[in-house]
Coordinates of N, CA and C in Angstrom, one line a residue:
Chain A
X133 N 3.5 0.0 13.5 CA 4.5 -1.0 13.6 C 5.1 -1.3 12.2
X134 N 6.3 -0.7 11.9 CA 7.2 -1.4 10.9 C 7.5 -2.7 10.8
X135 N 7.2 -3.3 9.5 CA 7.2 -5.1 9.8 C 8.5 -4.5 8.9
X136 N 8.3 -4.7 7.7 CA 9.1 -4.5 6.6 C 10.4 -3.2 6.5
X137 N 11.6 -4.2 6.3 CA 13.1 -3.4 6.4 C 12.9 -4.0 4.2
X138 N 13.7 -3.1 3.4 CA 13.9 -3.4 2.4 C 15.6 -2.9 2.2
X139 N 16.4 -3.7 1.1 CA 17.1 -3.2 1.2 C 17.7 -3.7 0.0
X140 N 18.4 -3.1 -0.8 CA 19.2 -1.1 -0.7 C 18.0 -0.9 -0.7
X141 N 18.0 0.5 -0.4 CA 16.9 1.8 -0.3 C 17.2 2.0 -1.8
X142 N 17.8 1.9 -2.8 CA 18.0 2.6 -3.8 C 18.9 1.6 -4.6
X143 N 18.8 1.3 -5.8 CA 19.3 0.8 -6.7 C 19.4 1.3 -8.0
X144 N 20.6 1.3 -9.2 CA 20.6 1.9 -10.2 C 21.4 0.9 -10.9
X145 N 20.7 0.7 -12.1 CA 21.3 -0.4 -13.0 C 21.1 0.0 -14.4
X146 N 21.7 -0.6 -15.6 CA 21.4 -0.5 -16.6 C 20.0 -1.4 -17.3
X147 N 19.7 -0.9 -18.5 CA 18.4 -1.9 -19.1 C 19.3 -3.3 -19.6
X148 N 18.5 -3.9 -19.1 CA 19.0 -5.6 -19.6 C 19.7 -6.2 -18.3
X149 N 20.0 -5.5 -17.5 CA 20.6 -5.7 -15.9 C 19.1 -6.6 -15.6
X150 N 19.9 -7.6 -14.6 CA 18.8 -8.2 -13.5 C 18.7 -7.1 -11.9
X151 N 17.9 -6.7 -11.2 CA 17.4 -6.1 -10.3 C 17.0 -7.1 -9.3
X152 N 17.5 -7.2 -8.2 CA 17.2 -7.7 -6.7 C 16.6 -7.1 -5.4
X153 N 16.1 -7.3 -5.0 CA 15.6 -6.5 -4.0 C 15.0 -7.4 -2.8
X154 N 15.6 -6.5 -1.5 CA 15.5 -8.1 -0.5 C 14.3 -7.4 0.8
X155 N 13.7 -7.9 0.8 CA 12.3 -7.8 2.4 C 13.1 -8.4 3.2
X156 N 13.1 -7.9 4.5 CA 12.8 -8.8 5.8 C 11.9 -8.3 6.7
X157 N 11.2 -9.4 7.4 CA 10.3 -8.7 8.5 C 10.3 -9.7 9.7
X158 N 9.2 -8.8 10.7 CA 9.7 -9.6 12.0 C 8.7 -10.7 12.5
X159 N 7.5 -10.7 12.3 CA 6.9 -11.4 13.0 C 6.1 -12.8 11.5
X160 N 5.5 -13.5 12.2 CA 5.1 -15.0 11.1 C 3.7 -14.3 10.2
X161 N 3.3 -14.8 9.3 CA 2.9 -13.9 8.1 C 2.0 -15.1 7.1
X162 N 1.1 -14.4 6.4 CA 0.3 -15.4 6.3 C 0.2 -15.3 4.4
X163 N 0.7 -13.8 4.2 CA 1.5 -14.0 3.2 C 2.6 -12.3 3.0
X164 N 3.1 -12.6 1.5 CA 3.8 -11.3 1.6 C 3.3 -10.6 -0.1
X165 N 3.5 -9.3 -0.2 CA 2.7 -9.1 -1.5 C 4.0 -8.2 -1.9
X166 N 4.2 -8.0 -3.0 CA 5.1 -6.5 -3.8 C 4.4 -5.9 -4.3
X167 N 4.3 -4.6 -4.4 CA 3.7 -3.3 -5.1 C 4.8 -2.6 -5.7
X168 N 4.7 -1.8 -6.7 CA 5.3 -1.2 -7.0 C 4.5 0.2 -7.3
X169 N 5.1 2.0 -7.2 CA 4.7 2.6 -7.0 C 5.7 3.7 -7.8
X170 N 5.3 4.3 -9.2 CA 5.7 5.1 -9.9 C 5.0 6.1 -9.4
X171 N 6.6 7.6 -9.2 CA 6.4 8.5 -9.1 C 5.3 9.4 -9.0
X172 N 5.3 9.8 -7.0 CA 4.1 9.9 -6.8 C 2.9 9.6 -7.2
X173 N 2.7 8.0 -7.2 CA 1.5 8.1 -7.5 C 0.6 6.9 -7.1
X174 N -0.1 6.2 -6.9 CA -0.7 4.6 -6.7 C 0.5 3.6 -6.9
X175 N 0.1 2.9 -5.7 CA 0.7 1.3 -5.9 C 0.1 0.4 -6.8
X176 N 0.5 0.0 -7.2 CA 0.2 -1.5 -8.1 C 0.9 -2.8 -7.5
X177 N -0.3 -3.7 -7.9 CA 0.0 -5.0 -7.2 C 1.0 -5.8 -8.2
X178 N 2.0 -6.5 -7.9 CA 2.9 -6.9 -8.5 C 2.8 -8.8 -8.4
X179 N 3.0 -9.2 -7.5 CA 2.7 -10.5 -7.2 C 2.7 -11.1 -5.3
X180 N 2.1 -11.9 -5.1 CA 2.1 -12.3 -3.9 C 2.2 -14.0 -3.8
X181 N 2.7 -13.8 -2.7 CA 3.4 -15.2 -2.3 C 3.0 -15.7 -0.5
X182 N 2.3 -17.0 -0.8 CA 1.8 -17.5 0.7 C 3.5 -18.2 1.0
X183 N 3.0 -17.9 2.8 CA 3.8 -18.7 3.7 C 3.8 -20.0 3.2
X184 N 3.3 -20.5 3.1 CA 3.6 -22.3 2.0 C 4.6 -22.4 0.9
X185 N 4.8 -20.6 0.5 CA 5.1 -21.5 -0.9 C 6.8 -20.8 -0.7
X186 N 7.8 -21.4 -1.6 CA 8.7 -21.2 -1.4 C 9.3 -19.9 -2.6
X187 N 8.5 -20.2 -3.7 CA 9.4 -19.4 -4.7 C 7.9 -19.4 -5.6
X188 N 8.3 -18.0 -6.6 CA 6.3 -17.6 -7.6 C 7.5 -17.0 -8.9
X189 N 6.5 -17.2 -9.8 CA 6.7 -16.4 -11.0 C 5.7 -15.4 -11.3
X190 N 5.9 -14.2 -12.4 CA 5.2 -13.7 -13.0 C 6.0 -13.0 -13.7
X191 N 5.6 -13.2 -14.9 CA 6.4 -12.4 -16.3 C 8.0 -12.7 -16.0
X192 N 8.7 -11.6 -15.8 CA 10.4 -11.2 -15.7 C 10.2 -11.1 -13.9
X193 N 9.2 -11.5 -13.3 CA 9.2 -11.3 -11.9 C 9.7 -12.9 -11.3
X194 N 10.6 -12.6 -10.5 CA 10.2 -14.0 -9.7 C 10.9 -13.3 -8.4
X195 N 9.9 -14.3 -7.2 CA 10.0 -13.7 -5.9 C 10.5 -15.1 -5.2
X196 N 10.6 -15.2 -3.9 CA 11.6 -16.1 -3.0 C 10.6 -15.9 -1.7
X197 N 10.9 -16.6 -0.8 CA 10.4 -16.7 0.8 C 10.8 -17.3 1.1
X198 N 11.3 -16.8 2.3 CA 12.3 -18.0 3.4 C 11.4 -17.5 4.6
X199 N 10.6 -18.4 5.6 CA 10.0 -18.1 6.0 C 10.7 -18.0 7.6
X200 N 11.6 -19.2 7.1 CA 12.9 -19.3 9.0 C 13.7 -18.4 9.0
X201 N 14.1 -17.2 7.2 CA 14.9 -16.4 8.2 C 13.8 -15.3 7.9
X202 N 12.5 -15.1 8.1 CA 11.9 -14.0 8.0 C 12.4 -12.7 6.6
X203 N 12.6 -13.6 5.3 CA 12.7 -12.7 3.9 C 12.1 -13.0 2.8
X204 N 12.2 -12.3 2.2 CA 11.5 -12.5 0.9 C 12.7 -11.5 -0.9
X205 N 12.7 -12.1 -1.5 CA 13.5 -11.2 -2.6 C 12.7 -11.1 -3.7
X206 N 12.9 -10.1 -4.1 CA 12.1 -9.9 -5.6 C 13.2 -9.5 -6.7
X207 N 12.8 -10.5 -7.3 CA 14.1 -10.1 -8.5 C 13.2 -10.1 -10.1
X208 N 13.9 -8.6 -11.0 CA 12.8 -8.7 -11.9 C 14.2 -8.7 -13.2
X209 N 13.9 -9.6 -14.2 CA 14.9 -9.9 -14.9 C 15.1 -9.2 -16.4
X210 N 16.1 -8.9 -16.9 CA 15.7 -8.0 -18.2 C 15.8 -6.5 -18.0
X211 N 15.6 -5.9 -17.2 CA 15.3 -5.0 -16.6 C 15.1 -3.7 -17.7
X212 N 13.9 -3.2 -17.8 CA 13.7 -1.7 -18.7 C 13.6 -0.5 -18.1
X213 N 13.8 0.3 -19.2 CA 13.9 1.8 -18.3 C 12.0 2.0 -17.4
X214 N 11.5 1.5 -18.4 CA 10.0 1.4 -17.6 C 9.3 1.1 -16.6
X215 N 10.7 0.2 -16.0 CA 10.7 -0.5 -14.4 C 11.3 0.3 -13.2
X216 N 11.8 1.4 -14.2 CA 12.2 2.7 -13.0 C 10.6 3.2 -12.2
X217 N 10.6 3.0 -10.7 CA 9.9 3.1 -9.5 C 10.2 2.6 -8.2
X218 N 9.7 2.7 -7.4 CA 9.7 2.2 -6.0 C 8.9 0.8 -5.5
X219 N 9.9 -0.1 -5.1 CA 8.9 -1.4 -5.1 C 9.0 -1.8 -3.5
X220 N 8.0 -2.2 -3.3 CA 7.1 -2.1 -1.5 C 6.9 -3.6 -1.4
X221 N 7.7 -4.0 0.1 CA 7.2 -5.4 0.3 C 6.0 -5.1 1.2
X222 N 5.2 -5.9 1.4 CA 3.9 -5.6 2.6 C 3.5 -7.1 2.8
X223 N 3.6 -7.4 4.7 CA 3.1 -8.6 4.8 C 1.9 -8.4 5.2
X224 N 1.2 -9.6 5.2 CA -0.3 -9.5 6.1 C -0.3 -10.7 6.6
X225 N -0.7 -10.2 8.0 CA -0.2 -11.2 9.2 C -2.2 -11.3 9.2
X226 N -3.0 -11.2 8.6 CA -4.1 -11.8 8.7 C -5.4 -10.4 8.2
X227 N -6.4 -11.0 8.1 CA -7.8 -10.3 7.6 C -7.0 -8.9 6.6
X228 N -6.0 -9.3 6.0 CA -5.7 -8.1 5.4 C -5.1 -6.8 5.8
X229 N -4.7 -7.2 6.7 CA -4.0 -6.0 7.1 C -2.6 -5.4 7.0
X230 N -2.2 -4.8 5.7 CA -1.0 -5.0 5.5 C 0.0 -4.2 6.2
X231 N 1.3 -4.4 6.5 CA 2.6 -3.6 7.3 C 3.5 -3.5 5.8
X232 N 3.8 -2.2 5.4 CA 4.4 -2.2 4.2 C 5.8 -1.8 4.7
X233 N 7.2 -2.2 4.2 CA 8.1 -2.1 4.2 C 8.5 0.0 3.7
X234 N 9.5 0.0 3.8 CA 10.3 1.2 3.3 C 10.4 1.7 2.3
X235 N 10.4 0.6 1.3 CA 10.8 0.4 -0.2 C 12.0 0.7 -0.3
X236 N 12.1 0.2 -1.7 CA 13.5 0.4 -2.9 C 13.1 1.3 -3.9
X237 N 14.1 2.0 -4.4 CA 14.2 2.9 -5.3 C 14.8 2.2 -6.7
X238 N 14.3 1.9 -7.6 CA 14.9 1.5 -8.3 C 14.8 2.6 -9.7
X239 N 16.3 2.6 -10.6 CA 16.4 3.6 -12.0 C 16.8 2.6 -12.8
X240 N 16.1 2.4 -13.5 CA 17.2 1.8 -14.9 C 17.4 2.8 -15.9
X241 N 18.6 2.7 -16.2 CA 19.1 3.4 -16.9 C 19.3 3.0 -18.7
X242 N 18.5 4.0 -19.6 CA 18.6 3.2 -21.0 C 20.1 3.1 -21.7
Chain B
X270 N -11.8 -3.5 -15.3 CA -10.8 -3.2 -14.5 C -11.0 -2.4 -13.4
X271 N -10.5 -2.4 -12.5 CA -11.3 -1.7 -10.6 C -10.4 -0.5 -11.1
X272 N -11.2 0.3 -10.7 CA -11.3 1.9 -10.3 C -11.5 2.5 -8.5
X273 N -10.4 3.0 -8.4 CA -10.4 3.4 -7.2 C -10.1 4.7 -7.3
X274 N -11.0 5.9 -7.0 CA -10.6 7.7 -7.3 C -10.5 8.3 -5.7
X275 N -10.0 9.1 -5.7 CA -9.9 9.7 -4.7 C -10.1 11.3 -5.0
X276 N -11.1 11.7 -4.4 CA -11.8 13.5 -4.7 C -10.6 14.2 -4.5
X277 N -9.2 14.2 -4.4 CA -8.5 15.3 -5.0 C -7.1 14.7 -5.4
X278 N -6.3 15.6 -6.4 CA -4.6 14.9 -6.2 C -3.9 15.9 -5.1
X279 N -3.9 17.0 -4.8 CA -3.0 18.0 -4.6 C -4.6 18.5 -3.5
X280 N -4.3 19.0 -2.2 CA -4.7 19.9 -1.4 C -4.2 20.5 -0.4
X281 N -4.2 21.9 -0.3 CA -4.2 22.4 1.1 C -4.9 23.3 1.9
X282 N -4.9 23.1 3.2 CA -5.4 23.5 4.1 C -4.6 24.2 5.6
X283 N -5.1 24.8 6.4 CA -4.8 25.8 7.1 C -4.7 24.8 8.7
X284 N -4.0 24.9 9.6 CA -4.7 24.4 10.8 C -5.6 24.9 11.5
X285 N -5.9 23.5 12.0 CA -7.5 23.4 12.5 C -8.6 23.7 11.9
X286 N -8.5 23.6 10.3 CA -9.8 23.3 9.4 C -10.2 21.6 9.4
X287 N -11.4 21.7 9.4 CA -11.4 20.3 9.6 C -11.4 19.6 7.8
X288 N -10.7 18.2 7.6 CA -10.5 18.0 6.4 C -11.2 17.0 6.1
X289 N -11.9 16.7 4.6 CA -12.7 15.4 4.2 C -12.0 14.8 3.0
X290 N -11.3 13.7 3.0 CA -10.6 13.2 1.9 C -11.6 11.5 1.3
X291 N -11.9 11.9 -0.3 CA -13.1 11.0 -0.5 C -12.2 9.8 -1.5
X292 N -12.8 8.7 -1.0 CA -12.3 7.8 -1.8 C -13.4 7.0 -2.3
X293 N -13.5 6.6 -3.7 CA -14.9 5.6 -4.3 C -14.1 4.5 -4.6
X294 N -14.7 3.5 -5.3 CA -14.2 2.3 -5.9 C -15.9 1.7 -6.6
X295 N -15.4 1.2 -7.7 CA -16.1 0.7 -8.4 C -16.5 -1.0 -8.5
X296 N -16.0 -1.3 -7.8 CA -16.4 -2.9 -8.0 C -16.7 -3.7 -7.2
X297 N -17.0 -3.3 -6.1 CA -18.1 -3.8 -5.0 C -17.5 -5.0 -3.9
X298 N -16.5 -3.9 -4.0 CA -15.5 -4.2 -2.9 C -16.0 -4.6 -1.5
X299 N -15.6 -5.2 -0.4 CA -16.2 -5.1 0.9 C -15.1 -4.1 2.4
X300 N -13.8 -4.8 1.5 CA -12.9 -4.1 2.1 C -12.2 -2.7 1.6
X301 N -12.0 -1.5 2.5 CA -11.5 -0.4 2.3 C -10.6 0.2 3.2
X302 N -9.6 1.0 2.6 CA -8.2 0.9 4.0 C -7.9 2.6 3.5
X303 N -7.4 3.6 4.4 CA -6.4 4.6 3.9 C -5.6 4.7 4.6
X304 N -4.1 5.0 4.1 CA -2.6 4.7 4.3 C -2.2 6.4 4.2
X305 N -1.3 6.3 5.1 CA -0.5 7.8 4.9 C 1.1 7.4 4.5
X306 N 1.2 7.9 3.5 CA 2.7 7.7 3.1 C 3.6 8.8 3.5
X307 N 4.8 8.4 4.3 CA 6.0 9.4 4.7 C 7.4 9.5 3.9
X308 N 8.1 10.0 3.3 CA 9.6 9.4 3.1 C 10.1 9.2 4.4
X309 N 10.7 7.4 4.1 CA 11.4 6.8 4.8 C 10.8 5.7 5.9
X310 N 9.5 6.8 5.7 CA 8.3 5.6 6.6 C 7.4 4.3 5.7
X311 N 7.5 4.6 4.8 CA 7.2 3.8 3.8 C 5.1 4.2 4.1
X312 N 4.5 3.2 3.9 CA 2.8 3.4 4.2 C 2.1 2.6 5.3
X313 N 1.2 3.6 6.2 CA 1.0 3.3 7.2 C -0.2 3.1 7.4
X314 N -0.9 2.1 7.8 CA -2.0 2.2 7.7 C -3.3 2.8 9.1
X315 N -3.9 4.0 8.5 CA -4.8 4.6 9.5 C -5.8 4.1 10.5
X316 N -6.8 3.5 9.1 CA -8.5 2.7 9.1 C -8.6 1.9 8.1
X317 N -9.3 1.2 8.4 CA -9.8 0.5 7.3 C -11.1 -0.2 8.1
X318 N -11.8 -0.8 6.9 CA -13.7 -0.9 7.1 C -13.8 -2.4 6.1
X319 N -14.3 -3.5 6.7 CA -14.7 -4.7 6.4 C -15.7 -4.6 5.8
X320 N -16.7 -3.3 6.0 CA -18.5 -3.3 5.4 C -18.7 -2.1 5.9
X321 N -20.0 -1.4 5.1 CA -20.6 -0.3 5.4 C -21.1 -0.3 6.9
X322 N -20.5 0.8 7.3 CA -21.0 1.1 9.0 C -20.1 0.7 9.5
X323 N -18.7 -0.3 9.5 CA -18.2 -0.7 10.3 C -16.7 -0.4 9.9
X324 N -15.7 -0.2 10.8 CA -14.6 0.4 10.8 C -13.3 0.0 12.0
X325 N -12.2 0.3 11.5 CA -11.8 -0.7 12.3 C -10.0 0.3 12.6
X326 N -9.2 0.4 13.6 CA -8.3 1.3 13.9 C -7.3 0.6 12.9
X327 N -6.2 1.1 12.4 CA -4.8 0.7 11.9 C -4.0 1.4 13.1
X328 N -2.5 1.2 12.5 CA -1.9 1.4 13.1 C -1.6 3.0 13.8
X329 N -1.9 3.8 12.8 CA -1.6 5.4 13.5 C -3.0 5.9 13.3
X330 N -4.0 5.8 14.4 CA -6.0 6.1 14.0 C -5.4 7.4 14.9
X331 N -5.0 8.1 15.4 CA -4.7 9.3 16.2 C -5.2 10.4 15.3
X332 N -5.7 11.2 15.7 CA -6.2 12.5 14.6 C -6.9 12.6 13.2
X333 N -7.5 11.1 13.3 CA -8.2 11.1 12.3 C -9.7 10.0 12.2
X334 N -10.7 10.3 11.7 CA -11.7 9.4 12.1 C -12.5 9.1 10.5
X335 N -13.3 8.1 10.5 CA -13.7 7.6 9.3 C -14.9 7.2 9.2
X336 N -15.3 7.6 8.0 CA -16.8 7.1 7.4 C -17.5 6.4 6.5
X337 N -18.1 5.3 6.7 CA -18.6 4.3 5.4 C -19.9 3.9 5.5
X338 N -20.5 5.1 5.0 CA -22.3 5.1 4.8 C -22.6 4.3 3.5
X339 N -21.8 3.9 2.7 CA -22.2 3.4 1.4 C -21.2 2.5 1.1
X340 N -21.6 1.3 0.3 CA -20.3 -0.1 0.4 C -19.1 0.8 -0.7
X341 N -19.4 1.8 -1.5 CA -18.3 2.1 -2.2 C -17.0 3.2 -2.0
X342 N -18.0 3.9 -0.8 CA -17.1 5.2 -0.8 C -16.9 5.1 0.8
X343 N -15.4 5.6 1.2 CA -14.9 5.5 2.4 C -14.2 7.2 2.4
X344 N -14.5 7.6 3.6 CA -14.0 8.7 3.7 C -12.8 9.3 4.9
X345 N -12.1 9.5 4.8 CA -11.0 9.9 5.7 C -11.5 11.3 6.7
X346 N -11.7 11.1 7.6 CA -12.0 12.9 8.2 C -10.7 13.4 9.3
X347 N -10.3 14.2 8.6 CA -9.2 15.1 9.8 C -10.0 15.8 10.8
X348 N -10.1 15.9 12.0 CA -11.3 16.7 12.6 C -10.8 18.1 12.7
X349 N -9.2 18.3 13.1 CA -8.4 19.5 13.3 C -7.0 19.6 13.0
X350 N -7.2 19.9 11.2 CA -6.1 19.7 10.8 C -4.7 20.1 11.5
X351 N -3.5 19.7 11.6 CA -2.1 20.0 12.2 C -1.4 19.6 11.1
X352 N 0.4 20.6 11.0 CA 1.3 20.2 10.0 C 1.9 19.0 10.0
X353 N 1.9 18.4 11.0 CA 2.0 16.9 10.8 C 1.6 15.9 10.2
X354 N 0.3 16.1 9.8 CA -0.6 15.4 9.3 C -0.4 15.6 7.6
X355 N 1.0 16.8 7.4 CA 1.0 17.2 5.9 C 1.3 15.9 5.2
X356 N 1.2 15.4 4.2 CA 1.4 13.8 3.8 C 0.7 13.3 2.3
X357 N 1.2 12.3 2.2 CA 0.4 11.8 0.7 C -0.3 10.8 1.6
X358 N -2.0 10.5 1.1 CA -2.9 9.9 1.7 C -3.0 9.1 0.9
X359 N -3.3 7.5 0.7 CA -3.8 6.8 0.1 C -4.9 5.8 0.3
X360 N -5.7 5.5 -0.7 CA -6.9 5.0 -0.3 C -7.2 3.1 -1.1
X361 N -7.1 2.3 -0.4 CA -6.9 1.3 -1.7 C -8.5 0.4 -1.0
X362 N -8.7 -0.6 -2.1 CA -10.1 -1.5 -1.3 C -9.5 -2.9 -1.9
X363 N -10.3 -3.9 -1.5 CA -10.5 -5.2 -2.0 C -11.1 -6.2 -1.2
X364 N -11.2 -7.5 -1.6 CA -12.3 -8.5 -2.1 C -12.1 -9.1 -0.3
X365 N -13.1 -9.4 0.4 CA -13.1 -10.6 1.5 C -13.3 -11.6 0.7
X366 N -12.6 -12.1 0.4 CA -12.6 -13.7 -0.1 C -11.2 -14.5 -0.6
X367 N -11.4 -15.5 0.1 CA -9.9 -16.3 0.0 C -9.1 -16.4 -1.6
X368 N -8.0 -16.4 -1.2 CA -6.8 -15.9 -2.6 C -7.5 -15.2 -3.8
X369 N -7.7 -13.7 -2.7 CA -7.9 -12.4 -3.8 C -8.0 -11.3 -2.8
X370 N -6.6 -11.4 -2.0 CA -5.5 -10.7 -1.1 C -5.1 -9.0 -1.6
X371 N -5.0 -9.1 -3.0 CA -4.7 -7.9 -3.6 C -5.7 -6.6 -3.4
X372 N -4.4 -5.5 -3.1 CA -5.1 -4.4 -2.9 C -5.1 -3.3 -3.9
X373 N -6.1 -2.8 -4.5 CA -5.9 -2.1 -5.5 C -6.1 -0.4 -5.2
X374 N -4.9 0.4 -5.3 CA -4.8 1.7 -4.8 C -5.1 2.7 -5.7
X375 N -5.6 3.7 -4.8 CA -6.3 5.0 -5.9 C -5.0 5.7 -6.0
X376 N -5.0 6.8 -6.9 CA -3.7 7.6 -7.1 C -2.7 8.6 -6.5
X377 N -3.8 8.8 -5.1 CA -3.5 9.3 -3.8 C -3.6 10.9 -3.9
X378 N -3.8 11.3 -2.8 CA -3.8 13.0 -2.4 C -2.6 13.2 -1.6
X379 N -2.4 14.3 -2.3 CA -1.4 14.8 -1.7 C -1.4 16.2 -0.6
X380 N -1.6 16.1 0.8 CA -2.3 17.1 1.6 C -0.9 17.9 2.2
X381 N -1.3 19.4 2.2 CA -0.4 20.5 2.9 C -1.3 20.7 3.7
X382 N -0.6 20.9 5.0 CA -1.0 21.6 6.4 C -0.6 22.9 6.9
X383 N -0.8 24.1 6.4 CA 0.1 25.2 6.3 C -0.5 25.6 8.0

């Protein structure tokens, strides 16, 4: 089951650009996590956000939850060539079991 | 820092060889999951195992079955490989315990089904 639609599929920006990137999913969720995933290879955990909370920081990261229209946004600010990867929403609707989205492609460009 | 390895980056195989994909972790994890990654399908999850001995279906368990004799190492088994099953595998673990959600992924195999 696909919970997770991400969208654009692909984004290209310059360094110093802000980067957006928007989740939706279908069903209620207990929380939602971002990973991010350079070229072929492991995901890395980025930050997660419970159904309670409305908005999180970390570093140049800040993320959003709307939990009535079923989204979430990840916006990472500053943006470096470094941050060129693929970033994965994934909810877990309980004991951990995550439904990971499609991902975004993201390039910054130096 | 958690270490999660997985016994190969790059493999191929012939159909209907049966395939063993090994994943460890170092930090005494309770939870263990492996994901097949598609373009476009984003990662799906297979199996995954709460504790040694026990195991549990994901969403696509069809043609593949799993092993956890030891709390650190989880194994993926293809019984008869097919080219569908060609894919990047991924293996991640983490903690049963409240707010420490995070899953930490090994660097994945990447499997040909010729």
């Amino acid at each position: 089951s696909q919970q997770g639609e991400e969208d654009p599929q692909a984004l290209s920006i310059q360094e110093g650009e802000n980067a957006t990137m928007n989740c939706s999913y279908k069903t209620s969720i207990n929380n939602l996590q971002w990973y991010r995933q350079n070229s072929g290879r492991g995901l890395v955990h980025l930050i997660l956000i419970r159904s309670n909370e409305r908005e999180k920081h970390s570093g140049r990261l800040r993320v959003t939850l709307d939990t009535s229209k079923k989204s979430s946004s990840l916006l990472i600010t500053a943006s470096r060539a470094a941050d060129t990867a693929s970033y994965f929403c994934a909810t877990d609707k309980g004991f951990q079991k995550l439904v990971f989205g499609t991902g975004t492609r993201l390039l910054v460009s130096p | 820092d958690v270490k999660v390895t997985q016994s190969s980056r790059y493999l191929v195989k012939r159909t209907g060889e049966k395939v063993f994909l090994e994943c460890v972790q170092d930090m005494d994890h309770e939870n263990m999951f492996w994901y097949r990654q598609d373009p476009g399908l984003g990662l799906r999850l297979i199996y995954f195992s709460y504790d040694v001995k026990m195991k549990e279906k994901g969403d696509i368990p069809e043609g593949y079955s799993v092993s956890r004799e030891k709390k650190e190492r989880f194994s993926l088994i293809l019984e008869s490989a097919s080219t569908n099953q060609t894919s990047m595998y991924l293996c991640a673990s983490s903690l049963v315990a409240e707010f420490q959600e995070t899953q930490y992924f090994g660097p994945g195999t990447r499997l040909l089904v010729l």
